mmCIF file of C-alpha atoms in Angstrom:
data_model
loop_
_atom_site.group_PDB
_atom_site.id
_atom_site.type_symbol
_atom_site.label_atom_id
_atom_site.label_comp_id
_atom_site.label_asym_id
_atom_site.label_seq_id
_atom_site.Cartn_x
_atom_site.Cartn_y
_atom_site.Cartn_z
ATOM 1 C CA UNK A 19 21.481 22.486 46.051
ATOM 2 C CA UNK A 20 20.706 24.697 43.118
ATOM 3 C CA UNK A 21 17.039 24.429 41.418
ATOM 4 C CA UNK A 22 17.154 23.448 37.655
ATOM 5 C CA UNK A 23 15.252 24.774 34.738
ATOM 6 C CA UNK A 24 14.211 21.936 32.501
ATOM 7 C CA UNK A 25 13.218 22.493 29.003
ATOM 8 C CA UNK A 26 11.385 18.931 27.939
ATOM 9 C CA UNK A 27 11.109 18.116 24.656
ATOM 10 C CA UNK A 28 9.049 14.571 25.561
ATOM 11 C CA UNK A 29 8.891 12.205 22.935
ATOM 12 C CA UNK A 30 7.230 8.772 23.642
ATOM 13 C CA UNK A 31 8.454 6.088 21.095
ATOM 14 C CA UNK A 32 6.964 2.703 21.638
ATOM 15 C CA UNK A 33 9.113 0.441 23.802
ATOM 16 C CA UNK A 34 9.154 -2.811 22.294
ATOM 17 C CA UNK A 35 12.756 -2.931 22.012
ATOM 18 C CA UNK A 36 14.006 -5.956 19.434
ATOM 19 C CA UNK A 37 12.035 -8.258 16.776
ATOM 20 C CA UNK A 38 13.688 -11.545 17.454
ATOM 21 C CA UNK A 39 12.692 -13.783 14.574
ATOM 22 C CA UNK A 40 14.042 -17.000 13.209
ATOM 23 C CA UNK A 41 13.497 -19.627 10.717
ATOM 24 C CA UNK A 42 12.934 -22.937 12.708
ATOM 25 C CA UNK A 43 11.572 -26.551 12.369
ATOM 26 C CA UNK A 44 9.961 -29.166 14.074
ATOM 27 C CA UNK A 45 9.532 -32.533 12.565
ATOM 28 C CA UNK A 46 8.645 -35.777 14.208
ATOM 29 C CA UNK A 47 9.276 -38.573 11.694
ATOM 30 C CA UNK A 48 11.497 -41.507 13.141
ATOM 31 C CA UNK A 49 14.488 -39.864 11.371
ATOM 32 C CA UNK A 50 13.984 -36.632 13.482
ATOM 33 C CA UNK A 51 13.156 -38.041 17.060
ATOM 34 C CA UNK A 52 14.207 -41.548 16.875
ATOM 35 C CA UNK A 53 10.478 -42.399 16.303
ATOM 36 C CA UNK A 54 9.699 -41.039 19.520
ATOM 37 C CA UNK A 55 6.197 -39.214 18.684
ATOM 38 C CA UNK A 56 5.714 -37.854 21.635
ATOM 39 C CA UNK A 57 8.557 -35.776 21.040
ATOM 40 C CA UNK A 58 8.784 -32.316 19.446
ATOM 41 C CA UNK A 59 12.300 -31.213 17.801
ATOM 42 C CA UNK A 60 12.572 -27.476 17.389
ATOM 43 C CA UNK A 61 15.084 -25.335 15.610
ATOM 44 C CA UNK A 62 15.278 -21.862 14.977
ATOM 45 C CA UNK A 63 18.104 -19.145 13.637
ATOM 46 C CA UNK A 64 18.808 -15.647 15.524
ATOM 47 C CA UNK A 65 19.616 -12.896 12.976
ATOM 48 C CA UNK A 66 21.676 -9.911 15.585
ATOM 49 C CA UNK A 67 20.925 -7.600 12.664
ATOM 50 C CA UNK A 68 21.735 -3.532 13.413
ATOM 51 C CA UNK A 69 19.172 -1.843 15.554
ATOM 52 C CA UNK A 70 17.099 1.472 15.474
ATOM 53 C CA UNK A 71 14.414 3.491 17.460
ATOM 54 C CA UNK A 72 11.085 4.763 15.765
ATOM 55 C CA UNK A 73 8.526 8.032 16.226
ATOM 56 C CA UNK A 74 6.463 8.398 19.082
ATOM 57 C CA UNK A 75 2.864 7.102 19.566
ATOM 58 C CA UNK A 76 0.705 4.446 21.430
ATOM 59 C CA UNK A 77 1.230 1.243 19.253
ATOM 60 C CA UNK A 78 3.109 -0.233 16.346
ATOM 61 C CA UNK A 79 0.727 1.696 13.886
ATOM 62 C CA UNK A 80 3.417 3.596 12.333
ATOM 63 C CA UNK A 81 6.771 2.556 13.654
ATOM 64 C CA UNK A 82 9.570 4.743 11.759
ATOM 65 C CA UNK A 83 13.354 3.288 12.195
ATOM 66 C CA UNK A 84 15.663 5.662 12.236
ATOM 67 C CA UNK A 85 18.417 5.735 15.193
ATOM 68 C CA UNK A 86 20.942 3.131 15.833
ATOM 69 C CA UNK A 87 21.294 1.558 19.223
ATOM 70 C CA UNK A 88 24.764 0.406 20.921
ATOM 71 C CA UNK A 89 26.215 -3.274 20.509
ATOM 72 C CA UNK A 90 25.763 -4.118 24.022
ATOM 73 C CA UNK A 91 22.078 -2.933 24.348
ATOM 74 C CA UNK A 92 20.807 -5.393 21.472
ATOM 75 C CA UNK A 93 23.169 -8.211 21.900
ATOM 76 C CA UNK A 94 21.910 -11.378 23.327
ATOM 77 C CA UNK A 95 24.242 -14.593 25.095
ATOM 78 C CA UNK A 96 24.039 -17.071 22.917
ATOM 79 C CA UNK A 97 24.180 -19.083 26.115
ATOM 80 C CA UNK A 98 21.807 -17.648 27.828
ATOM 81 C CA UNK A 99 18.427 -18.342 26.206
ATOM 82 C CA UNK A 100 14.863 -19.821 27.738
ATOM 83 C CA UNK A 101 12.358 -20.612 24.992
ATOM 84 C CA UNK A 102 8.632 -21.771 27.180
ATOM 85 C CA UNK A 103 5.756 -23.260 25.660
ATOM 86 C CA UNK A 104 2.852 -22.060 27.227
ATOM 87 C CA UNK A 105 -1.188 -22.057 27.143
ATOM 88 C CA UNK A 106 -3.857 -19.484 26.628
ATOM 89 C CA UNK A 107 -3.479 -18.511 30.017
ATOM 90 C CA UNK A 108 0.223 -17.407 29.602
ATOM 91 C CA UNK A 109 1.160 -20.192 32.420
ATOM 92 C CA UNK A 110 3.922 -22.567 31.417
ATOM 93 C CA UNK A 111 3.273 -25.931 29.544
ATOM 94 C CA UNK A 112 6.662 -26.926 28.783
ATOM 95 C CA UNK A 113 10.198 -26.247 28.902
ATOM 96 C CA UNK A 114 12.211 -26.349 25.581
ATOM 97 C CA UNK A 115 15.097 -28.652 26.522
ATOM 98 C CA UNK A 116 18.227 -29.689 25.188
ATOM 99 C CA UNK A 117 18.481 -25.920 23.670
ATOM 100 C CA UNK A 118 22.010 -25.308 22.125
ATOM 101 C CA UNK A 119 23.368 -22.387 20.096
ATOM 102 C CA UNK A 120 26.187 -22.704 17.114
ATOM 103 C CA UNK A 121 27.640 -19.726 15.868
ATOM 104 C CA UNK A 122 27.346 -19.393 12.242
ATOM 105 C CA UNK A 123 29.071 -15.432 11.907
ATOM 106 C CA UNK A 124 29.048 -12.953 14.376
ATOM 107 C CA UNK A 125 25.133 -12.508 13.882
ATOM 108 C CA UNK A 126 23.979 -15.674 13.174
ATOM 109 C CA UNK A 127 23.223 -18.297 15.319
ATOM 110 C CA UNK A 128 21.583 -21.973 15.032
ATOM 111 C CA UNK A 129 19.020 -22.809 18.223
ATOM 112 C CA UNK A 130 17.875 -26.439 18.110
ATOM 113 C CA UNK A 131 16.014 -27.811 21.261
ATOM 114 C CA UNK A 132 13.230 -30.377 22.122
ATOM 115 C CA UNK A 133 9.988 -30.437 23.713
ATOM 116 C CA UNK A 134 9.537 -33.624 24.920
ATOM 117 C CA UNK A 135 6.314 -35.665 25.699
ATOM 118 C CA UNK A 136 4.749 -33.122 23.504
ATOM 119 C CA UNK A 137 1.666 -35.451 22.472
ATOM 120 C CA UNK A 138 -0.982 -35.205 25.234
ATOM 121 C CA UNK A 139 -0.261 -31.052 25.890
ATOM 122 C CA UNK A 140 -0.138 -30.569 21.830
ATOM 123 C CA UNK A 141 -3.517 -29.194 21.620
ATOM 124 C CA UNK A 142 -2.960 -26.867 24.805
ATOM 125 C CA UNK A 143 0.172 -25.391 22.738
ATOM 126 C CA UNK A 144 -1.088 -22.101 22.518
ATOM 127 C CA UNK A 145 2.390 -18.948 22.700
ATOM 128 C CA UNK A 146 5.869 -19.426 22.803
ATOM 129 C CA UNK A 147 7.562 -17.329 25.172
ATOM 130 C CA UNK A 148 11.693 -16.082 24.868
ATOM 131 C CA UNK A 149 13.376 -14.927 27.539
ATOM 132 C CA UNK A 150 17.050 -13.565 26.939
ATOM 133 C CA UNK A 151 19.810 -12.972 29.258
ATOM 134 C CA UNK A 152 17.592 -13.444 32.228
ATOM 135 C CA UNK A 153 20.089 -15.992 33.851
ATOM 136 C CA UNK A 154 17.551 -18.805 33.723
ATOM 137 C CA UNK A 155 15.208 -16.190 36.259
ATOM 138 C CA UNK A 156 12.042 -14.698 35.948
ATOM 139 C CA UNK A 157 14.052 -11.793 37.987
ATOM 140 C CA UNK A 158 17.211 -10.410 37.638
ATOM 141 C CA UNK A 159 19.647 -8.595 39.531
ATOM 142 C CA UNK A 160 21.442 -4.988 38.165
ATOM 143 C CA UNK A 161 24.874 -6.225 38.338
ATOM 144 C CA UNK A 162 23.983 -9.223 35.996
ATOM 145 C CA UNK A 163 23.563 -6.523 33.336
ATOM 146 C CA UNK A 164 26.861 -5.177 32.875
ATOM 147 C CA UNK A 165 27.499 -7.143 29.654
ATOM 148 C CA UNK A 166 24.001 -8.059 28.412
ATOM 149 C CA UNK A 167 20.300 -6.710 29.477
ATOM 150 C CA UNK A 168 17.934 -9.058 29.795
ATOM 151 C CA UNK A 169 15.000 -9.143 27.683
ATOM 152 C CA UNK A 170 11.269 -11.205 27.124
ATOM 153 C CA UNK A 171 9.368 -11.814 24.154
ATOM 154 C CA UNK A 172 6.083 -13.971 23.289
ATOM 155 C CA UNK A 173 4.173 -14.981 19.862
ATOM 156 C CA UNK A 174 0.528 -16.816 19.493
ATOM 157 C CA UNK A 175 1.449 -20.240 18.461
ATOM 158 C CA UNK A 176 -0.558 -21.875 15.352
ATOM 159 C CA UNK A 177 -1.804 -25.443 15.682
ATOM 160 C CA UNK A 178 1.260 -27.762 15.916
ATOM 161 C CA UNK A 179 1.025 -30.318 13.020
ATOM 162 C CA UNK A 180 3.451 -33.087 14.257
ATOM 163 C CA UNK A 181 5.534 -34.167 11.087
ATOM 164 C CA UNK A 182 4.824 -31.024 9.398
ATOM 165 C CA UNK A 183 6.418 -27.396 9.527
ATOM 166 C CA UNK A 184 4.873 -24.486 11.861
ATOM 167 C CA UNK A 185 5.376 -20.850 11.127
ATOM 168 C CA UNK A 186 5.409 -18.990 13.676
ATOM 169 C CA UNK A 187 5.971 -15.393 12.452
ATOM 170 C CA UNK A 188 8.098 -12.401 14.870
ATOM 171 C CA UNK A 189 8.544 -12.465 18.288
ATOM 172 C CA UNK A 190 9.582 -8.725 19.713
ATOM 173 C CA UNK A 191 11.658 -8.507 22.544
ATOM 174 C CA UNK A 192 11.610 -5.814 25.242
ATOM 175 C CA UNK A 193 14.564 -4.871 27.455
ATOM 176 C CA UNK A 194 13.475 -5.327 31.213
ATOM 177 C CA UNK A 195 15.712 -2.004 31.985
ATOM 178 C CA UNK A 196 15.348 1.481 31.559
ATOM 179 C CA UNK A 197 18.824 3.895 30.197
ATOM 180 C CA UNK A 198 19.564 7.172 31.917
ATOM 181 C CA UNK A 199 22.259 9.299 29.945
ATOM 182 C CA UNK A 200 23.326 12.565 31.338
ATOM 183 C CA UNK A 201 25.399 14.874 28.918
ATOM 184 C CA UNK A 202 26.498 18.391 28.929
ATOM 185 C CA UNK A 203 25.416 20.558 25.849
ATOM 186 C CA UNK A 204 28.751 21.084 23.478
ATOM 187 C CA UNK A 205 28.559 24.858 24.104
ATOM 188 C CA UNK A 206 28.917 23.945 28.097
ATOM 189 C CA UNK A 207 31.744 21.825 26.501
ATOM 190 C CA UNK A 208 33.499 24.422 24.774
ATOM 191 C CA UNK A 209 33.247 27.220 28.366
ATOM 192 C CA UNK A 210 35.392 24.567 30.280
ATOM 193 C CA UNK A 211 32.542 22.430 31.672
ATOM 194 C CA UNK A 212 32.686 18.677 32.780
ATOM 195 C CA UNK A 213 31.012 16.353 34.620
ATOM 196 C CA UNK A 214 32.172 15.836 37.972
ATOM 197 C CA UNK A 215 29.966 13.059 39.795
ATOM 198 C CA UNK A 216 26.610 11.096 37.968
ATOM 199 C CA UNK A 217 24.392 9.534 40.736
ATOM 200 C CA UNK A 218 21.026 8.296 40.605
ATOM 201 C CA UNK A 219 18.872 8.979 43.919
ATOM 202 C CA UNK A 220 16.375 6.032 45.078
ATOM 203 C CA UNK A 221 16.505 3.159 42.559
ATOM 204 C CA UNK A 222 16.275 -0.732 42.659
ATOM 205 C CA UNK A 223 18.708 -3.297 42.493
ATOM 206 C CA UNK A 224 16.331 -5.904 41.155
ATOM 207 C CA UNK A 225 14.051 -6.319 38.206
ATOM 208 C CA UNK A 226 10.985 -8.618 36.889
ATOM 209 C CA UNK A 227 11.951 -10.319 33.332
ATOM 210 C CA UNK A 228 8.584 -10.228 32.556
ATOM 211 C CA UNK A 229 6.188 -7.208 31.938
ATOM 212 C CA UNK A 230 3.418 -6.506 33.969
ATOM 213 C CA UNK A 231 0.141 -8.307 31.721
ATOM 214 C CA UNK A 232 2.664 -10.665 29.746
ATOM 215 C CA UNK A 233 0.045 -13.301 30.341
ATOM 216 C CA UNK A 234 -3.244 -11.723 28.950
ATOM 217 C CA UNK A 235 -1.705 -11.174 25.194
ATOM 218 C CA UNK A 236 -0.629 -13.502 22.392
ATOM 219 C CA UNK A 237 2.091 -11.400 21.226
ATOM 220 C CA UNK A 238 4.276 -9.006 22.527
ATOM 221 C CA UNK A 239 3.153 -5.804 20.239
ATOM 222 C CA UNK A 240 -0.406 -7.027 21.200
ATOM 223 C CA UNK A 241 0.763 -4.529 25.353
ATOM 224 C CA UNK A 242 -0.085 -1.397 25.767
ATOM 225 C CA UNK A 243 2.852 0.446 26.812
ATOM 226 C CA UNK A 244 1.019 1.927 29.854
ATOM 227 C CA UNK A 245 0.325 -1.160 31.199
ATOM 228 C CA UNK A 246 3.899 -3.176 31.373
ATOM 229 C CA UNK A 247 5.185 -1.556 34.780
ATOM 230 C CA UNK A 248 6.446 -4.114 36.843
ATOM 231 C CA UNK A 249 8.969 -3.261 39.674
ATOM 232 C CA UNK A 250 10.000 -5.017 41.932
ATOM 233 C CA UNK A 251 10.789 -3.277 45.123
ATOM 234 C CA UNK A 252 14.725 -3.814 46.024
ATOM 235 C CA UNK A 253 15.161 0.213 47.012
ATOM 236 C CA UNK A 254 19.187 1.371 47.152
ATOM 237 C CA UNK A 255 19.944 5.025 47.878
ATOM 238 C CA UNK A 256 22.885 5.676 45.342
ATOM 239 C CA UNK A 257 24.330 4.651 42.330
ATOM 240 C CA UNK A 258 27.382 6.162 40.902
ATOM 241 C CA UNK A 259 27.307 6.309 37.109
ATOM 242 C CA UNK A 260 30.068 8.486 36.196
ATOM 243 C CA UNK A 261 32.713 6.808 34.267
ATOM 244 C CA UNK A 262 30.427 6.340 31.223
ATOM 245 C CA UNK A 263 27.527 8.883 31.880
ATOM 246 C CA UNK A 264 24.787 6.130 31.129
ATOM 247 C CA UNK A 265 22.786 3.858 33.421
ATOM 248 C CA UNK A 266 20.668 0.403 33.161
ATOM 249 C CA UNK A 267 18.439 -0.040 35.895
ATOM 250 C CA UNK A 268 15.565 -1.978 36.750
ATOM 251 C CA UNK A 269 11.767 -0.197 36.876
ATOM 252 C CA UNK A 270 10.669 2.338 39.542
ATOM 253 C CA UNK A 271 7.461 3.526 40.468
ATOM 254 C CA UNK A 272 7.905 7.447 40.685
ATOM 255 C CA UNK A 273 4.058 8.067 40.331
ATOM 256 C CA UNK A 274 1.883 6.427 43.087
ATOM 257 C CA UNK A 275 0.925 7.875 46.140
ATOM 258 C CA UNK A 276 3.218 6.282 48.139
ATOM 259 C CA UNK A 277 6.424 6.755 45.420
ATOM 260 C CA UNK A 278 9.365 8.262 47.380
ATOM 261 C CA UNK A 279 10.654 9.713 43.818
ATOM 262 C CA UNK A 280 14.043 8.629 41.785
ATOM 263 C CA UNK A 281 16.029 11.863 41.258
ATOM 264 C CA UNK A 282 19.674 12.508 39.491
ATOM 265 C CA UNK A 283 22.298 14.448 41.151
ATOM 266 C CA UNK A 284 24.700 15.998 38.894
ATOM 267 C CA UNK A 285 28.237 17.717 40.157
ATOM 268 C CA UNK A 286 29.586 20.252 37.379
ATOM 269 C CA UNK A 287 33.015 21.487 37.217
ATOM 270 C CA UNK A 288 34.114 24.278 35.371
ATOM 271 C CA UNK A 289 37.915 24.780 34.391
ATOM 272 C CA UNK A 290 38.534 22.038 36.641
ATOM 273 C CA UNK A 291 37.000 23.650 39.553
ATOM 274 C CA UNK A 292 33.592 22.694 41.892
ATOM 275 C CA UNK A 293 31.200 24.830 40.112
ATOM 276 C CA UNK A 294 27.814 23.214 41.916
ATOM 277 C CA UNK A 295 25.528 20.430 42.581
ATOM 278 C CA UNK A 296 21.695 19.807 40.582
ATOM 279 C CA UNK A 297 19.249 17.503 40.585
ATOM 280 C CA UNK A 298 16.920 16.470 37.736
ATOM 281 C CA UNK A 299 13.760 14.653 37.902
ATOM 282 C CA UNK A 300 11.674 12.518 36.390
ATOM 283 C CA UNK A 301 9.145 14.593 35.002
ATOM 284 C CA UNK A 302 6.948 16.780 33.259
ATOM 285 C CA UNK A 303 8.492 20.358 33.359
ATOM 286 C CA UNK A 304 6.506 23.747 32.019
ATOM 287 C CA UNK A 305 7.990 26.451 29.511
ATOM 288 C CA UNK A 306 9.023 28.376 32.434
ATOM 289 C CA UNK A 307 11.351 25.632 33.455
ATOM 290 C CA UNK A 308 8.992 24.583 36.819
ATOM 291 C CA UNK A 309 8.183 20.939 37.755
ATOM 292 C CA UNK A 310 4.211 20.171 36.936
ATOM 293 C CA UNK A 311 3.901 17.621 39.502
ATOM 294 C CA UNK A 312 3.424 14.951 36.194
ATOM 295 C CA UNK A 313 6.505 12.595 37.400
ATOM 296 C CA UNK A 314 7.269 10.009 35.045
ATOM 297 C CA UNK A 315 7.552 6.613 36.170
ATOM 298 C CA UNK A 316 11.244 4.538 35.489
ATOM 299 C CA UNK A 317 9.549 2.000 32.619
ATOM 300 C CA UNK A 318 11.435 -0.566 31.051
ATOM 301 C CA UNK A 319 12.222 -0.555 27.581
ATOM 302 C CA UNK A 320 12.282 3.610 28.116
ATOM 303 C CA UNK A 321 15.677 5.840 27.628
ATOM 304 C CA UNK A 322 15.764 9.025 29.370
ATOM 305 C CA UNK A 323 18.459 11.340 27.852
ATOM 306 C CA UNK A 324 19.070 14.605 29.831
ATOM 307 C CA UNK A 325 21.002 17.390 27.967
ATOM 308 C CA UNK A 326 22.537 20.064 30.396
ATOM 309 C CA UNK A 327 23.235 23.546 29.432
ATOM 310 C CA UNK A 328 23.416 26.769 31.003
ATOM 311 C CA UNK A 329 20.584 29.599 29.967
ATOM 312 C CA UNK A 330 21.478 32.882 31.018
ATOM 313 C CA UNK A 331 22.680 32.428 34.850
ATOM 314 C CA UNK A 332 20.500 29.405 35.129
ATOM 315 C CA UNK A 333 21.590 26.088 34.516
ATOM 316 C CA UNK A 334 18.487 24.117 32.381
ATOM 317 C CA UNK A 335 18.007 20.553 31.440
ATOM 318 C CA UNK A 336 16.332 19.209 27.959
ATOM 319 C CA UNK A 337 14.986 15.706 28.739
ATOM 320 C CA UNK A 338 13.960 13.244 26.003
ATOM 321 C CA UNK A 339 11.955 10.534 26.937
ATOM 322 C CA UNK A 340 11.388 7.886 24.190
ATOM 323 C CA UNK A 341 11.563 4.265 23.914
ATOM 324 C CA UNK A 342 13.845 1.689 22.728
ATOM 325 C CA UNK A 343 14.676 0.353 19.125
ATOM 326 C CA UNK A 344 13.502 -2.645 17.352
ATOM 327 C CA UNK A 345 15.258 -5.229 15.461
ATOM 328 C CA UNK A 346 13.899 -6.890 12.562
ATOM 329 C CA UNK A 347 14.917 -10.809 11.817
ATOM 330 C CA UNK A 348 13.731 -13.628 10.010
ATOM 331 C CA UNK A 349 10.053 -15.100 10.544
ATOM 332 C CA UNK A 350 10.118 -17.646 13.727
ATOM 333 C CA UNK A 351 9.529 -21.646 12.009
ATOM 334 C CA UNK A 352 8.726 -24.950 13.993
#
């Protein structure tokens, strides 16, 4: 197996993926609960409005939209939402139940649910907690991706005034997966190149919802991106991803001591003919094209877009590393 060059260009953009916001209400007169007080009636809209991806840094200091993202990777199932109230400690209080979606265009939808015997855990009411196209899980599995990715998101909760309306402001959503593209340069293109086989080498099938630290913060901006790894250990050898050159897969630990590392293996034809086999890696590479032993772990939320090209005799590899875009909607009511 030939040994690749890589020239990395690295650029680290902030992975909170989507702002899910949405103007919602909850009102507990007798006309909204039946006079039932101990129940809480909540309602909120999801805006799917276009997506982008920002500059590169640590936090949301100076986030800078500027790329679109696909359909698929920002859409969310309309039937396929969990919306938890929990305490200070992140641990669940209450389900939302009764939660049901109408369609009001093809980016708009109505959420209305209830929280019921609400009166006695009021006070302990402290974040709200989304979780997207997670299948009603705290897990998920890689082949419930194919048509949405699942996602999590959490806000601080103010003091619920029973009877009165609660703003609750943006809740940002990441994506629990990582995207691998693979693409040849257009010059490779235009010399009779083409992609034979896409594989990637060591991954796992099966992936936590949830960040690692989503219970220590009040919002979802308030992680450090360092700090959400969270795999969960379902290793497979090979997965083929060659029809559409671009992979969602659940976290991998590349970096500990113990990591057995994730690689890509990459068959190139040439004029219709074998012309060899690569493998790229994730990680750090120097100007002279050699591996610096800084592996990158597989981190949700993260898209890792390799460019192939040939320099000189050698084939070489530009890798961007950068996270996902963010959606902005409508502030969060109850």
């Amino acid at each position: 197996m030939k040994t690749l060059l890589h020239d990395i260009f690295r650029t680290l953009l902030p992975m909170m993926a989507l702002l899910l916001s949405a103007a919602a209400a909850v009102s507990c007169d007798d006309s909204g609960n039946d006079g039932d007080t101990r129940q809480v009636n909540i309602a909120f809209t999801i805006s799917l409005d276009p997506p982008s991806t920002r500059a590169a840094n640590e936090g949301w200091d100076d986030y800078t939209p500027s790329t679109n993202g696909t359909e698929r990777e920002n859409a969310i199932n309309p039937d396929d939402i969990q919306v938890v109230v929990c305490n200070s400690m992140g641990e669940n209080l209450a389900d939302v139940g009764d939660v049901r979606i109408t369609r009001r265009s093809d980016t708009e939808f109505a959420v209305t649910g209830v929280w019921r015997d609400s009166d006695s855990r009021l006070a302990k009411a402290k974040r709200i907690m989304v979780l997207a196209n997670c299948h009603g899980s705290t897990e998920y599995d890689i082949m419930q991706t194919s048509s949405y990715l699942p996602m999590w998101g959490v806000a601080k909760l103010p003091a619920l005034n029973i009877g009165k309306t609660n703003d609750i402001g943006n809740i940002a959503l990441l994506r629990a997966v990582a995207k691998v593209s693979v693409a040849l340069r257009s010059d490779m293109l235009a010399k009779g190149y083409s992609i034979a086989s896409l594989t990637v080498d060591r991954y796992n099938t099966r992936g936590y919802c949830m960040p690692a630290g989503y219970k220590s913060v009040d919002n979802t901006v308030d992680l450090s991106f360092a700090a959400t790894l969270n795999v969960l250990n379902s290793t497979a050898t090979s997965l083929d991803f060659t029809a559409n050159s671009i992979a969602y897969i659940p976290e991998y630990d590349n970096t500990s001591p113990a990591a057995v590392p994730s690689t890509i293996t990459v068959k190139l034809n040439r004029n219709g003919e074998y012309e060899g086999t690569y493998t790229l890696r994730f990680a750090q590479y120097d100007s002279g094209g050699a591996p610096t032993g800084n592996a990158y772990d597989i981190m949700r939320n993260h898209i890792y877009t390799y460019n192939v090209y040939k320099s000189g005799d050698e084939m070489a590899v530009t890798l961007h590393v950068k996270e996902w875009n963010v959606r902005k909607h409508d502030d969060v009511i109850m």
